[in-house]
């Protein structure tokens, strides 16, 4: 048997295969089409409207397995109209309109990563090579960074975010896109270091450090850490800042966002977060 | 009659699909937290597996084998059959029995991707391991008996496993072993126990 003969294409076999597979597909397709028509179940027409009203990311932040289950719960009266956590205010008003009830706005928060230390600021103690998951890095002697409390900068929080609000930069540090973030809080639970918290959206003055080390030790491993010097506490006229566990905290209810603490902080731990829309206006000089 | 009995016992115990052949371990770990859900899963598998193996047997013997394309086409064709039947079953159950649909609604689409169903369909037309002097393929009644044996073996192990895991919840297990690790160890021990059935009745 020669080379040519051995590799000759058997067209009849190809035809037979096409007939067999195509015929069976057609048979089952027709069967399913008829069955779908015959066994059609009447659903509430409002269900489709509700599905359009919620975010539709199937993120599970509401506690139901998927958006359809959540919408069914709303229709059955088991869930409130503000069931869609991730959808925010728009979703609440749309769902309320479909259901024909009064809406009660839930205050929307925004996630904040309590760490400013990228690779430039925070000293690495080792090179972590492995799966890009903070939970895994945390298990391997606490990951690559010398700071035991800082952001490891891997992908754990980014993976769970249903709206891609967590930004990835090469600096081993995560930022949250405040325009995209819906405050659903899915990233809060997965962070092995508890760095992420949902803070009020209108709060612009924030303390972003999680270090619980004493001043000198903290300073050794990171140049933008809180050393608990209490300068901000003294600067604040409204009693809104306190120091606990070697780091500064802001009481969001008392804070008036005057920003005096930001000027006094020697380590740039306190920052004012400016929403990007206002930033655009400022740049245009409006 | 004795031959049917041998096929059934072989599929059920001696070549148990979960513990001896290690097929479909995902539902074994995933759906065995509670006895109730595992019973639902076992019932769904029994139903779908019997239907899909019968349809696969018909497709093999009346379409693929006569055309001579079975050897390389059986896996796509069987997947097509299984997926269609699962869809069809879901529609019918959704229409006829909403409570049952709610009870096993989430498990039905899962079965589409369950390798045990495909394995049962394949073994029905190409039984490679049972020492029964089967030259090439079961007859239709043999396929039915074999598939029911596989499905009952699947359900048996799943329910025993769920019973053990429900008790494990209350047991003082070291923290590191809680959850999936201890489940895998229990599965291994059960597998060892089932290996005791090897060579039963000369199978």
Short mmCIF file of N, CA, C and O in Angstrom, two decimals, chain A residues 180-267:
data_model
loop_
_atom_site.label_atom_id
_atom_site.label_comp_id
_atom_site.label_asym_id
_atom_site.label_seq_id
_atom_site.Cartn_x
_atom_site.Cartn_y
_atom_site.Cartn_z
N UNK A 180 -17.91 52.56 38.67
CA UNK A 180 -18.47 51.25 38.33
C UNK A 180 -18.97 50.50 39.55
O UNK A 180 -19.91 49.73 39.48
N UNK A 181 -18.28 50.69 40.68
CA UNK A 181 -18.58 49.89 41.87
C UNK A 181 -20.02 50.13 42.30
O UNK A 181 -20.50 51.25 42.36
N UNK A 182 -20.71 49.01 42.60
CA UNK A 182 -22.10 49.13 43.01
C UNK A 182 -22.27 48.91 44.50
O UNK A 182 -23.39 48.94 45.00
N UNK A 183 -21.17 48.66 45.19
CA UNK A 183 -21.25 48.47 46.63
C UNK A 183 -21.92 47.19 47.05
O UNK A 183 -22.52 47.12 48.11
N UNK A 184 -21.82 46.14 46.21
CA UNK A 184 -22.49 44.90 46.56
C UNK A 184 -21.78 44.15 47.67
O UNK A 184 -22.35 43.33 48.36
N UNK A 185 -20.49 44.41 47.85
CA UNK A 185 -19.76 43.83 48.97
C UNK A 185 -19.27 42.42 48.77
O UNK A 185 -18.87 41.75 49.73
N UNK A 186 -19.30 41.92 47.53
CA UNK A 186 -18.81 40.55 47.31
C UNK A 186 -17.32 40.45 47.57
O UNK A 186 -16.81 39.43 48.02
N UNK A 187 -16.58 41.53 47.28
CA UNK A 187 -15.13 41.50 47.45
C UNK A 187 -14.74 41.56 48.92
O UNK A 187 -13.64 41.16 49.29
N UNK A 188 -15.64 42.07 49.76
CA UNK A 188 -15.29 42.25 51.17
C UNK A 188 -14.96 40.91 51.82
O UNK A 188 -13.97 40.78 52.54
N UNK A 189 -15.78 39.91 51.53
CA UNK A 189 -15.61 38.64 52.21
C UNK A 189 -14.43 37.84 51.70
O UNK A 189 -13.85 37.04 52.42
N UNK A 190 -14.06 38.02 50.41
CA UNK A 190 -13.02 37.15 49.87
C UNK A 190 -11.62 37.64 50.20
O UNK A 190 -10.68 36.87 50.14
N UNK A 191 -11.46 38.92 50.56
CA UNK A 191 -10.11 39.41 50.83
C UNK A 191 -9.57 38.74 52.08
O UNK A 191 -10.14 38.86 53.16
N UNK A 192 -8.46 37.99 51.96
CA UNK A 192 -7.97 37.26 53.13
C UNK A 192 -7.45 38.18 54.22
O UNK A 192 -7.30 37.78 55.35
N UNK A 193 -7.17 39.43 53.88
CA UNK A 193 -6.65 40.34 54.88
C UNK A 193 -7.69 41.35 55.35
O UNK A 193 -7.36 42.24 56.13
N UNK A 194 -8.90 41.22 54.87
CA UNK A 194 -9.96 42.11 55.32
C UNK A 194 -9.70 43.56 54.99
O UNK A 194 -10.06 44.46 55.75
N UNK A 195 -9.07 43.81 53.85
CA UNK A 195 -8.70 45.17 53.49
C UNK A 195 -9.86 45.97 52.93
O UNK A 195 -9.86 47.17 52.98
N UNK A 196 -10.83 45.27 52.37
CA UNK A 196 -11.87 45.96 51.63
C UNK A 196 -13.09 46.16 52.54
O UNK A 196 -13.51 45.23 53.22
N UNK A 197 -13.59 47.37 52.55
CA UNK A 197 -14.81 47.65 53.28
C UNK A 197 -15.70 48.50 52.41
O UNK A 197 -15.22 49.22 51.54
N UNK A 198 -16.99 48.38 52.65
CA UNK A 198 -17.91 49.24 51.92
C UNK A 198 -18.13 50.50 52.75
O UNK A 198 -18.58 50.44 53.89
N UNK A 199 -17.76 51.65 52.18
CA UNK A 199 -17.88 52.91 52.90
C UNK A 199 -18.97 53.74 52.23
O UNK A 199 -19.32 53.48 51.07
N UNK A 200 -19.52 54.73 52.92
CA UNK A 200 -20.56 55.56 52.30
C UNK A 200 -20.04 56.23 51.04
O UNK A 200 -18.89 56.67 50.99
N UNK A 201 -20.91 56.29 50.04
CA UNK A 201 -20.46 56.78 48.74
C UNK A 201 -20.11 58.27 48.77
O UNK A 201 -19.21 58.72 48.08
N UNK A 202 -20.84 59.03 49.61
CA UNK A 202 -20.57 60.47 49.60
C UNK A 202 -19.38 60.83 50.49
O UNK A 202 -19.03 62.00 50.61
N UNK A 203 -18.79 59.84 51.13
CA UNK A 203 -17.63 60.13 51.96
C UNK A 203 -16.40 60.25 51.08
O UNK A 203 -16.03 59.31 50.37
N UNK A 204 -15.77 61.41 51.10
CA UNK A 204 -14.61 61.60 50.23
C UNK A 204 -13.30 61.61 50.98
O UNK A 204 -12.25 61.36 50.41
N UNK A 205 -13.34 61.93 52.28
CA UNK A 205 -12.11 61.90 53.08
C UNK A 205 -12.00 60.52 53.72
O UNK A 205 -12.88 60.10 54.45
N UNK A 206 -10.91 59.84 53.44
CA UNK A 206 -10.81 58.46 53.87
C UNK A 206 -9.42 58.15 54.42
O UNK A 206 -8.43 58.75 53.99
N UNK A 207 -9.39 57.23 55.38
CA UNK A 207 -8.11 56.77 55.92
C UNK A 207 -7.81 55.43 55.28
O UNK A 207 -8.55 54.46 55.48
N UNK A 208 -6.74 55.37 54.49
CA UNK A 208 -6.48 54.14 53.75
C UNK A 208 -5.20 53.45 54.22
O UNK A 208 -4.19 53.47 53.53
N UNK A 209 -5.24 52.88 55.39
CA UNK A 209 -4.13 52.01 55.79
C UNK A 209 -4.69 50.99 56.75
O UNK A 209 -5.62 51.28 57.51
N UNK A 210 -4.16 49.81 56.70
CA UNK A 210 -4.69 48.73 57.53
C UNK A 210 -3.63 48.23 58.50
O UNK A 210 -3.84 47.24 59.19
N UNK A 211 -2.47 48.89 58.54
CA UNK A 211 -1.36 48.35 59.33
C UNK A 211 -1.67 48.43 60.81
O UNK A 211 -2.08 49.46 61.33
N UNK A 212 -1.45 47.33 61.50
CA UNK A 212 -1.62 47.32 62.94
C UNK A 212 -0.28 47.27 63.64
O UNK A 212 -0.21 47.08 64.85
N UNK A 213 0.80 47.44 62.87
CA UNK A 213 2.13 47.44 63.47
C UNK A 213 2.38 48.76 64.20
O UNK A 213 1.79 49.78 63.87
N UNK A 214 3.32 48.70 65.17
CA UNK A 214 3.72 49.95 65.84
C UNK A 214 4.47 50.83 64.84
O UNK A 214 5.05 50.33 63.87
N UNK A 215 4.49 52.14 65.10
CA UNK A 215 5.01 53.11 64.15
C UNK A 215 6.31 52.75 63.46
O UNK A 215 6.36 52.66 62.23
N UNK A 216 7.39 52.51 64.23
CA UNK A 216 8.69 52.30 63.62
C UNK A 216 8.69 51.07 62.73
O UNK A 216 9.21 51.08 61.61
N UNK A 217 8.06 50.01 63.21
CA UNK A 217 8.04 48.76 62.45
C UNK A 217 7.23 48.93 61.17
O UNK A 217 7.62 48.46 60.09
N UNK A 218 6.12 49.63 61.30
CA UNK A 218 5.28 49.85 60.12
C UNK A 218 6.03 50.68 59.10
O UNK A 218 5.98 50.41 57.90
N UNK A 219 6.74 51.69 59.57
CA UNK A 219 7.47 52.58 58.68
C UNK A 219 8.56 51.83 57.91
O UNK A 219 8.91 52.16 56.78
N UNK A 220 9.12 50.79 58.58
CA UNK A 220 10.20 50.03 57.93
C UNK A 220 9.71 49.31 56.68
O UNK A 220 10.46 49.12 55.74
N UNK A 221 8.48 48.88 56.70
CA UNK A 221 8.01 48.06 55.58
C UNK A 221 7.19 48.83 54.56
O UNK A 221 6.91 48.31 53.49
N UNK A 222 6.80 50.05 54.88
CA UNK A 222 5.96 50.78 53.92
C UNK A 222 6.10 52.27 54.14
O UNK A 222 6.14 52.74 55.28
N UNK A 223 6.17 53.04 53.05
CA UNK A 223 6.36 54.47 53.20
C UNK A 223 5.04 55.22 53.27
O UNK A 223 5.02 56.41 53.54
N UNK A 224 3.93 54.56 53.02
CA UNK A 224 2.64 55.25 53.13
C UNK A 224 1.75 54.58 54.17
O UNK A 224 0.60 54.27 53.92
N UNK A 225 2.34 54.32 55.36
CA UNK A 225 1.55 53.62 56.36
C UNK A 225 1.17 54.55 57.50
O UNK A 225 1.77 55.61 57.69
N UNK A 226 0.16 54.15 58.23
CA UNK A 226 -0.25 54.90 59.40
C UNK A 226 0.65 54.51 60.56
O UNK A 226 0.77 53.32 60.87
N UNK A 227 1.28 55.52 61.18
CA UNK A 227 2.16 55.22 62.31
C UNK A 227 1.49 55.58 63.64
O UNK A 227 2.13 55.58 64.68
N UNK A 228 0.21 55.88 63.58
CA UNK A 228 -0.57 56.20 64.77
C UNK A 228 0.04 57.36 65.54
O UNK A 228 0.16 57.34 66.75
N UNK A 229 0.45 58.43 64.83
CA UNK A 229 1.05 59.59 65.48
C UNK A 229 0.01 60.49 66.10
O UNK A 229 0.32 61.35 66.91
N UNK A 230 -1.25 60.34 65.75
CA UNK A 230 -2.38 61.08 66.31
C UNK A 230 -2.39 62.56 65.93
O UNK A 230 -3.09 63.34 66.54
N UNK A 231 -1.61 62.95 64.94
CA UNK A 231 -1.66 64.35 64.52
C UNK A 231 -3.03 64.69 63.95
O UNK A 231 -3.55 65.77 64.15
N UNK A 232 -3.59 63.73 63.22
CA UNK A 232 -4.90 63.98 62.63
C UNK A 232 -5.97 64.09 63.70
O UNK A 232 -6.92 64.87 63.58
N UNK A 233 -5.81 63.28 64.77
CA UNK A 233 -6.80 63.33 65.84
C UNK A 233 -6.83 64.72 66.45
O UNK A 233 -7.90 65.27 66.73
N UNK A 234 -5.61 65.29 66.62
CA UNK A 234 -5.54 66.64 67.21
C UNK A 234 -6.08 67.68 66.23
O UNK A 234 -6.70 68.65 66.63
N UNK A 235 -5.84 67.45 64.94
CA UNK A 235 -6.26 68.45 63.95
C UNK A 235 -7.77 68.47 63.77
O UNK A 235 -8.33 69.49 63.36
N UNK A 236 -8.42 67.36 64.06
CA UNK A 236 -9.85 67.28 63.77
C UNK A 236 -10.66 68.03 64.82
O UNK A 236 -10.53 67.78 66.01
N UNK A 237 -11.48 68.97 64.37
CA UNK A 237 -12.30 69.75 65.29
C UNK A 237 -13.60 69.05 65.65
O UNK A 237 -14.35 69.50 66.50
N UNK A 238 -13.89 67.99 64.97
CA UNK A 238 -15.22 67.40 65.12
C UNK A 238 -15.17 66.03 65.80
O UNK A 238 -16.15 65.31 65.80
N UNK A 239 -14.00 65.66 66.34
CA UNK A 239 -13.90 64.40 67.08
C UNK A 239 -14.16 63.19 66.18
O UNK A 239 -14.63 62.16 66.63
N UNK A 240 -13.91 63.35 64.88
CA UNK A 240 -14.33 62.31 63.95
C UNK A 240 -13.22 61.28 63.71
O UNK A 240 -13.49 60.23 63.12
N UNK A 241 -12.01 61.56 64.15
CA UNK A 241 -10.92 60.61 63.90
C UNK A 241 -10.47 60.04 65.24
O UNK A 241 -10.36 60.76 66.23
N UNK A 242 -10.26 58.75 65.26
CA UNK A 242 -9.72 58.14 66.46
C UNK A 242 -8.69 57.10 66.04
O UNK A 242 -8.69 56.63 64.90
N UNK A 243 -7.78 56.77 66.95
CA UNK A 243 -6.73 55.81 66.64
C UNK A 243 -6.99 54.56 67.46
O UNK A 243 -7.16 54.64 68.68
N UNK A 244 -7.05 53.45 66.75
CA UNK A 244 -7.28 52.19 67.44
C UNK A 244 -6.46 51.13 66.74
O UNK A 244 -6.34 51.15 65.51
N UNK A 245 -5.87 50.21 67.49
CA UNK A 245 -5.03 49.16 66.93
C UNK A 245 -3.96 49.74 66.01
O UNK A 245 -3.70 49.25 64.92
N UNK A 246 -3.36 50.83 66.44
CA UNK A 246 -2.25 51.46 65.73
C UNK A 246 -2.59 51.97 64.35
O UNK A 246 -1.75 52.03 63.47
N UNK A 247 -3.83 52.31 64.12
CA UNK A 247 -4.15 52.95 62.85
C UNK A 247 -5.30 53.93 63.05
O UNK A 247 -6.05 53.82 64.02
N UNK A 248 -5.41 54.86 62.13
CA UNK A 248 -6.44 55.89 62.26
C UNK A 248 -7.74 55.41 61.62
O UNK A 248 -7.72 54.75 60.58
N UNK A 249 -8.84 55.74 62.26
CA UNK A 249 -10.15 55.42 61.73
C UNK A 249 -10.95 56.71 61.65
O UNK A 249 -10.78 57.60 62.48
N UNK A 250 -11.87 56.78 60.70
CA UNK A 250 -12.73 57.95 60.59
C UNK A 250 -14.15 57.54 60.95
O UNK A 250 -14.65 56.53 60.46
N UNK A 251 -14.75 58.30 61.84
CA UNK A 251 -16.16 58.09 62.14
C UNK A 251 -16.96 58.86 61.09
O UNK A 251 -17.04 60.08 61.10
N UNK A 252 -17.57 58.10 60.15
CA UNK A 252 -18.16 58.74 58.99
C UNK A 252 -19.37 59.58 59.35
O UNK A 252 -19.78 60.46 58.61
N UNK A 253 -19.96 59.29 60.50
CA UNK A 253 -21.14 60.07 60.87
C UNK A 253 -20.76 61.46 61.37
O UNK A 253 -21.49 62.42 61.17
N UNK A 254 -19.60 61.53 62.04
CA UNK A 254 -19.20 62.83 62.57
C UNK A 254 -18.40 63.64 61.55
O UNK A 254 -18.34 64.87 61.65
N UNK A 255 -17.78 62.99 60.61
CA UNK A 255 -16.87 63.68 59.70
C UNK A 255 -17.62 64.68 58.82
O UNK A 255 -18.67 64.37 58.25
N UNK A 256 -17.08 65.91 58.74
CA UNK A 256 -17.70 66.92 57.88
C UNK A 256 -16.93 67.10 56.58
O UNK A 256 -17.24 67.98 55.79
N UNK A 257 -15.91 66.29 56.39
CA UNK A 257 -15.12 66.30 55.17
C UNK A 257 -14.43 67.64 54.94
O UNK A 257 -14.28 68.09 53.81
N UNK A 258 -13.98 68.28 56.04
CA UNK A 258 -13.30 69.56 55.87
C UNK A 258 -11.89 69.36 55.30
O UNK A 258 -11.37 70.23 54.61
N UNK A 259 -11.28 68.23 55.59
CA UNK A 259 -9.99 67.93 54.98
C UNK A 259 -8.79 68.45 55.74
O UNK A 259 -7.66 68.40 55.23
N UNK A 260 -8.99 68.95 56.97
CA UNK A 260 -7.83 69.46 57.70
C UNK A 260 -6.88 68.35 58.09
O UNK A 260 -5.66 68.55 58.19
N UNK A 261 -7.43 67.17 58.33
CA UNK A 261 -6.58 66.04 58.72
C UNK A 261 -5.63 65.65 57.60
O UNK A 261 -4.51 65.22 57.83
N UNK A 262 -6.08 65.84 56.35
CA UNK A 262 -5.25 65.44 55.22
C UNK A 262 -3.96 66.25 55.19
O UNK A 262 -2.87 65.73 54.94
N UNK A 263 -4.10 67.55 55.53
CA UNK A 263 -2.91 68.40 55.52
C UNK A 263 -1.92 68.01 56.59
O UNK A 263 -0.71 68.12 56.42
N UNK A 264 -2.43 67.55 57.74
CA UNK A 264 -1.51 67.27 58.84
C UNK A 264 -0.85 65.90 58.73
O UNK A 264 0.19 65.69 59.33
N UNK A 265 -1.42 64.98 57.99
CA UNK A 265 -0.89 63.62 57.99
C UNK A 265 0.49 63.60 57.34
O UNK A 265 0.64 63.98 56.17
N UNK A 266 1.52 63.16 58.08
CA UNK A 266 2.86 63.16 57.50
C UNK A 266 3.10 62.01 56.53
O UNK A 266 4.10 62.01 55.81
N UNK A 267 2.23 61.05 56.53
CA UNK A 267 2.51 59.85 55.74
C UNK A 267 1.52 59.63 54.60
O UNK A 267 1.47 58.55 54.03
#
